[in-house]
Short mmCIF file of C-alpha atoms and ligand atoms in Angstrom, two decimals:
data_model
loop_
_atom_site.label_atom_id
_atom_site.label_comp_id
_atom_site.label_asym_id
_atom_site.label_seq_id
_atom_site.Cartn_x
_atom_site.Cartn_y
_atom_site.Cartn_z
CA MET A 1 0.00 0.00 0.00
CA GLU A 2 1.37 3.42 -0.94
CA GLN A 3 0.36 6.85 0.34
CA ASP A 4 -1.57 7.48 -2.92
CA ASP A 5 -3.86 4.59 -1.98
CA TYR A 6 -4.78 6.26 1.27
CA ILE A 7 -8.01 8.24 0.96
CA ILE A 8 -7.40 11.23 3.21
CA ARG A 9 -4.87 13.72 1.88
CA GLY A 10 -1.56 13.39 3.68
CA GLY A 11 1.56 15.53 3.49
CA ILE A 12 1.56 19.15 4.64
CA GLU A 13 -2.13 19.95 4.03
CA GLY A 14 -3.13 16.69 5.69
CA ARG A 15 -0.92 17.59 8.65
CA GLU A 16 -3.08 20.66 9.36
CA ARG A 17 -6.23 18.51 9.50
CA LEU A 18 -4.55 16.01 11.82
CA ARG A 19 -3.37 18.87 14.04
CA ILE A 20 -6.95 20.11 14.55
CA LEU A 21 -8.20 16.54 15.02
CA SER A 22 -5.48 15.94 17.61
CA ARG A 23 -6.32 19.12 19.54
CA VAL A 24 -9.99 18.08 19.72
CA LEU A 25 -9.22 14.49 20.73
CA ARG A 26 -6.17 15.02 22.94
CA PRO A 27 -7.93 14.81 26.33
CA THR A 28 -9.78 11.57 25.54
CA THR A 29 -6.80 9.90 23.84
CA LEU A 30 -4.49 10.81 26.76
CA ASP A 31 -7.05 9.40 29.16
CA PHE A 32 -7.29 6.23 27.05
CA LEU A 33 -3.51 5.73 26.93
CA LYS A 34 -3.30 6.04 30.71
CA ARG A 35 -6.32 3.78 31.33
CA ALA A 36 -4.92 1.15 28.97
CA GLY A 37 -1.75 1.11 31.05
CA ALA A 38 0.92 3.27 29.35
CA ARG A 39 3.61 3.66 32.02
CA PRO A 40 7.21 4.91 32.33
CA GLY A 41 9.77 2.45 31.01
CA MET A 42 7.57 0.85 28.34
CA ARG A 43 8.75 0.07 24.79
CA CYS A 44 5.91 1.35 22.57
CA LEU A 45 4.81 1.17 18.94
CA GLU A 46 2.44 3.73 17.42
CA VAL A 47 1.11 2.34 14.12
CA GLY A 48 -0.07 4.87 11.49
CA CYS A 49 1.26 7.77 13.56
CA GLY A 50 0.58 10.52 10.99
CA GLY A 51 2.06 13.82 12.19
CA GLY A 52 3.09 12.23 15.48
CA ASP A 53 0.83 14.10 17.93
CA VAL A 54 -0.19 10.97 19.86
CA THR A 55 3.30 9.54 19.46
CA CYS A 56 4.77 12.54 21.30
CA ASP A 57 2.15 12.32 24.07
CA LEU A 58 2.85 8.60 24.46
CA ALA A 59 6.61 9.28 24.57
CA ARG A 60 6.08 11.76 27.41
CA LEU A 61 3.88 9.25 29.28
CA VAL A 62 6.48 6.47 29.11
CA ALA A 63 9.44 8.68 30.11
CA PRO A 64 11.71 8.16 31.88
CA GLY A 65 13.10 4.95 30.48
CA GLY A 66 10.45 4.27 27.84
CA THR A 67 10.66 4.69 24.07
CA VAL A 68 8.19 5.05 21.19
CA LEU A 69 8.55 4.01 17.57
CA GLY A 70 6.06 5.73 15.24
CA THR A 71 5.34 4.16 11.84
CA ASP A 72 3.47 5.41 8.79
CA ILE A 73 3.48 5.18 4.99
CA ASP A 74 3.34 8.97 4.53
CA ASP A 75 6.95 10.15 4.27
CA PRO A 76 6.20 13.90 4.30
CA GLN A 77 4.19 13.47 7.51
CA LEU A 78 6.97 11.36 9.03
CA ALA A 79 9.45 14.14 8.24
CA ILE A 80 7.16 16.71 9.88
CA ALA A 81 6.69 14.41 12.89
CA ARG A 82 10.48 14.11 13.36
CA LYS A 83 10.90 17.90 13.21
CA GLU A 84 8.03 18.59 15.60
CA ALA A 85 9.16 15.98 18.12
CA GLU A 86 12.64 17.54 18.08
CA ALA A 87 11.19 21.03 18.48
CA GLN A 88 9.21 19.82 21.51
CA GLY A 89 12.35 18.27 22.99
CA VAL A 90 10.89 14.75 22.89
CA GLY A 91 14.00 12.59 22.59
CA ASN A 92 12.74 9.06 23.32
CA ILE A 93 11.00 8.75 19.95
CA ARG A 94 11.77 7.51 16.43
CA PHE A 95 9.75 7.57 13.24
CA VAL A 96 10.13 5.05 10.40
CA HIS A 97 8.35 4.21 7.18
CA SER A 98 6.50 0.92 7.62
CA ASP A 99 3.36 -0.44 5.97
CA ILE A 100 1.18 -2.40 8.42
CA THR A 101 -0.43 -4.29 5.51
CA ARG A 102 2.98 -5.90 4.79
CA GLU A 103 5.31 -5.71 7.76
CA ILE A 104 5.84 -4.63 11.34
CA PRO A 105 9.04 -3.44 13.00
CA ASP A 106 10.85 -5.95 15.18
CA GLY A 107 9.63 -6.04 18.76
CA PRO A 108 9.07 -6.85 21.43
CA PHE A 109 6.82 -3.96 22.48
CA ASP A 110 5.06 -3.49 25.82
CA PHE A 111 2.41 -1.16 24.41
CA ILE A 112 1.02 -0.87 20.87
CA HIS A 113 -1.43 1.86 19.91
CA ALA A 114 -3.20 2.72 16.64
CA ARG A 115 -5.76 5.46 16.14
CA PHE A 116 -7.95 5.67 13.01
CA VAL A 117 -5.72 3.33 11.01
CA LEU A 118 -7.49 -0.06 10.86
CA THR A 119 -10.52 1.68 9.32
CA HIS A 120 -8.44 2.15 6.15
CA ILE A 121 -6.94 -1.33 6.00
CA PRO A 122 -8.52 -3.98 3.74
CA ASP A 123 -7.46 -6.78 6.09
CA PRO A 124 -7.55 -5.37 9.63
CA LEU A 125 -7.37 -8.85 11.13
CA ALA A 126 -3.98 -9.51 9.50
CA ALA A 127 -2.79 -6.11 10.77
CA LEU A 128 -3.94 -6.93 14.33
CA ARG A 129 -2.25 -10.35 14.15
CA ARG A 130 0.93 -8.63 13.04
CA MET A 131 0.71 -6.32 16.08
CA ARG A 132 0.00 -9.30 18.35
CA SER A 133 3.13 -11.03 17.01
CA VAL A 134 5.49 -8.32 18.33
CA LEU A 135 3.84 -7.87 21.72
CA ALA A 136 5.94 -8.76 24.79
CA PRO A 137 4.40 -11.05 27.43
CA GLY A 138 2.08 -8.85 29.51
CA GLY A 139 2.00 -6.25 26.73
CA VAL A 140 -1.03 -4.16 25.77
CA ILE A 141 -2.73 -3.54 22.42
CA ALA A 142 -4.84 -0.38 22.49
CA ILE A 143 -6.89 0.55 19.42
CA GLU A 144 -9.11 3.58 18.81
CA ASP A 145 -11.28 3.58 15.74
CA ILE A 146 -14.42 5.10 14.32
CA ASP A 147 -18.06 4.28 13.89
CA PHE A 148 -19.16 6.77 11.25
CA ARG A 149 -22.84 6.12 11.97
CA GLY A 150 -22.36 8.21 15.10
CA HIS A 151 -22.53 11.55 13.26
CA PHE A 152 -25.49 13.73 14.12
CA ALA A 153 -26.42 17.37 13.81
CA HIS A 154 -28.90 19.82 15.23
CA PRO A 155 -30.73 21.09 13.33
CA PRO A 156 -30.54 18.23 10.83
CA SER A 157 -27.99 18.86 8.08
CA PRO A 158 -28.57 17.26 4.66
CA ALA A 159 -24.95 18.11 3.77
CA LEU A 160 -23.71 16.15 6.80
CA ASP A 161 -25.96 13.19 5.92
CA ARG A 162 -24.62 13.23 2.35
CA TYR A 163 -21.01 13.46 3.54
CA VAL A 164 -21.49 10.49 5.89
CA ALA A 165 -23.05 8.39 3.09
CA LEU A 166 -20.34 9.36 0.57
CA TYR A 167 -17.44 8.82 2.96
CA THR A 168 -18.77 5.45 4.12
CA GLU A 169 -19.21 4.24 0.55
CA MET A 170 -15.84 5.58 -0.57
CA VAL A 171 -14.03 3.78 2.27
CA ARG A 172 -15.97 0.59 1.47
CA LYS A 173 -15.04 0.79 -2.22
CA ARG A 174 -11.41 1.04 -1.24
CA GLY A 175 -11.54 -1.99 1.02
CA GLY A 176 -11.91 -0.26 4.39
CA ASP A 177 -14.74 0.06 6.89
CA ALA A 178 -15.89 3.44 8.22
CA ASN A 179 -17.82 1.64 10.98
CA ILE A 180 -15.02 -0.66 12.09
CA GLY A 181 -15.17 0.55 15.70
CA ALA A 182 -18.03 -1.77 16.60
CA ARG A 183 -16.19 -4.76 15.07
CA LEU A 184 -13.04 -4.31 17.15
CA PRO A 185 -13.92 -6.76 19.98
CA ALA A 186 -14.73 -9.48 17.41
CA LEU A 187 -11.47 -8.76 15.56
CA PHE A 188 -9.53 -9.00 18.85
CA ALA A 189 -11.08 -12.43 19.46
CA GLU A 190 -10.23 -13.59 15.92
CA ALA A 191 -6.66 -12.35 16.34
CA GLY A 192 -6.30 -14.55 19.41
CA LEU A 193 -6.23 -11.64 21.84
CA PRO A 194 -7.87 -11.88 25.29
CA PRO A 195 -11.38 -10.41 25.68
CA PRO A 196 -10.77 -6.66 25.53
CA GLN A 197 -12.09 -3.79 27.61
CA MET A 198 -14.18 -1.31 25.64
CA HIS A 199 -15.16 2.32 26.03
CA ILE A 200 -16.91 4.81 23.75
CA VAL A 201 -16.20 8.51 23.43
CA HIS A 202 -18.29 10.81 21.32
CA PRO A 203 -16.86 14.22 20.44
CA ALA A 204 -19.57 16.80 19.78
CA GLY A 205 -20.08 20.48 20.37
CA HIS A 206 -21.98 23.68 19.76
CA GLU A 207 -18.81 25.73 19.31
CA GLY A 208 -15.09 25.39 18.68
CA GLU A 209 -12.92 23.30 16.42
CA VAL A 210 -14.94 20.10 16.79
CA LYS A 211 -17.50 21.63 14.39
CA LEU A 212 -14.84 22.20 11.73
CA ILE A 213 -13.67 18.59 11.44
CA SER A 214 -16.36 17.48 8.95
CA PRO A 215 -15.88 20.29 6.39
CA ILE A 216 -12.10 20.02 6.68
CA THR A 217 -12.26 16.26 6.18
CA VAL A 218 -14.36 16.67 3.03
CA GLN A 219 -11.79 19.13 1.66
CA ASN A 220 -9.08 16.56 2.32
CA ILE A 221 -10.83 13.71 0.51
CA VAL A 222 -11.77 15.59 -2.69
CA PRO A 223 -9.26 13.82 -5.00
CA ALA A 224 -10.19 10.37 -3.65
CA LEU A 225 -13.90 11.16 -3.85
CA LEU A 226 -13.58 12.31 -7.47
CA ARG A 227 -11.55 9.19 -8.35
CA THR A 228 -14.34 6.94 -7.05
CA GLY A 229 -16.88 8.82 -9.22
CA LEU A 230 -19.35 9.03 -6.34
CA ALA A 231 -19.77 12.81 -6.54
CA THR A 232 -19.03 15.66 -8.92
CA GLN A 233 -16.73 18.57 -8.17
CA ALA A 234 -19.76 20.90 -8.07
CA GLU A 235 -21.62 18.71 -5.58
CA ILE A 236 -18.56 18.46 -3.33
CA ALA A 237 -18.02 22.23 -3.46
CA SER A 238 -21.57 22.96 -2.37
CA MET A 239 -21.38 20.29 0.36
CA VAL A 240 -18.20 21.90 1.75
CA GLU A 241 -19.82 25.34 1.69
CA GLU A 242 -22.95 24.09 3.49
CA LEU A 243 -20.87 22.27 6.09
CA TYR A 244 -18.82 25.43 6.83
CA ILE A 245 -21.98 27.55 7.07
CA PHE A 246 -23.46 25.00 9.46
CA ALA A 247 -20.27 24.90 11.55
CA ARG A 248 -20.09 28.68 11.82
CA THR A 249 -23.75 29.23 12.65
CA PRO A 250 -24.14 29.90 16.38
CA GLY A 251 -26.37 27.40 18.13
CA THR A 252 -25.86 24.49 15.74
CA VAL A 253 -24.56 21.23 17.20
CA ALA A 254 -22.32 18.79 15.34
CA ALA A 255 -21.10 15.36 16.42
CA LEU A 256 -18.16 13.44 14.98
CA PRO A 257 -18.08 9.67 14.55
CA ARG A 258 -18.37 7.65 17.74
CA ILE A 259 -14.89 6.55 18.74
CA VAL A 260 -14.54 3.03 20.06
CA GLU A 261 -11.58 2.41 22.37
CA VAL A 262 -10.64 -1.24 22.83
CA TRP A 263 -7.65 -2.61 24.72
CA ALA A 264 -6.34 -5.94 25.95
CA ARG A 265 -3.31 -7.22 27.85
CA VAL A 266 -1.82 -10.52 26.66
C1 SAM B 301 -6.57 9.29 10.02
S1 SAM B 301 -4.83 9.25 10.01
C2 SAM B 301 -4.52 9.11 11.75
C3 SAM B 301 -3.14 9.52 12.15
C4 SAM B 301 -2.84 9.38 13.65
N1 SAM B 301 -2.96 7.99 14.06
C5 SAM B 301 -3.78 10.24 14.46
O1 SAM B 301 -4.74 9.73 15.02
O2 SAM B 301 -3.53 11.47 14.49
C6 SAM B 301 -4.41 7.63 9.44
C7 SAM B 301 -2.92 7.43 9.27
O3 SAM B 301 -2.71 6.05 8.92
C8 SAM B 301 -1.68 6.02 7.94
N2 SAM B 301 -1.80 4.76 7.20
C9 SAM B 301 -2.73 4.43 6.28
N3 SAM B 301 -2.47 3.19 5.79
C10 SAM B 301 -1.37 2.74 6.44
C11 SAM B 301 -0.59 1.54 6.37
N4 SAM B 301 -0.92 0.58 5.51
N5 SAM B 301 0.49 1.39 7.18
C12 SAM B 301 0.83 2.39 8.04
N6 SAM B 301 0.14 3.57 8.15
C13 SAM B 301 -0.93 3.74 7.35
C14 SAM B 301 -1.94 7.25 7.08
O4 SAM B 301 -0.82 7.63 6.32
C15 SAM B 301 -2.32 8.27 8.16
O5 SAM B 301 -1.20 8.97 8.65
#
């Protein structure tokens, strides 16, 4: 799998989207990492690390003594992640190109985390098995992924409904699953992992950056959406405009996908 196969724009523009997403989700992801057992001294792997926001937080959580290896297939984002980690003075971190559909860095790891990655992978079970194979005895696998059916808006937004339908179909056409969150416990069982713990978070708001995630995401999937032939440029442009108007209208409420957090210790 190459970066061109990945549906959400990566590189520098994609980094800006991930930055906003990370700011919105930081409190719940930090809470999840701690609840799942990230502790000082652990050797960690962050699969599909993108711009490295979670990777840096994890590196701070496992210091002193711990290390984090971040992997991705997006070289420009990996380069940005390296620079930003250095600028933040996070030293116990490394970033390497690695495609979870084909390989996994040598372990063992005490803690493996992946956020919003399995949703894009045609064979998430094989990816989970690969993660399982490099887990140290007593190690933890902690996965966060989406259930796109969780979106809602007040008042109802036809543009949001259309975006959810288009995105879900586009991911399906490309072999992924926009609703994979709810399947995670079953996938853990199939991968031979112990019965996991599960928790749901649901970002939503009537103000702030959380309302901008949907329009920004649509802007970042335009090339992939056009390639699938599911929508025209004109339809996408008007959807983006409606989503921004909705987001900027005081009093409207927008919810993101439900996020399913699942973790197990072997
Ligand atoms: C939605 S982004 C999430 C990034 C980061 N985990 C976060 O939550 O901020 C998904 C990331 O998975 C990466 N990715 C997609 N397919 C991958 C693969 N086969 N192997 C490794 N990373 C992959 C993408 O390049 C992208 O950076």
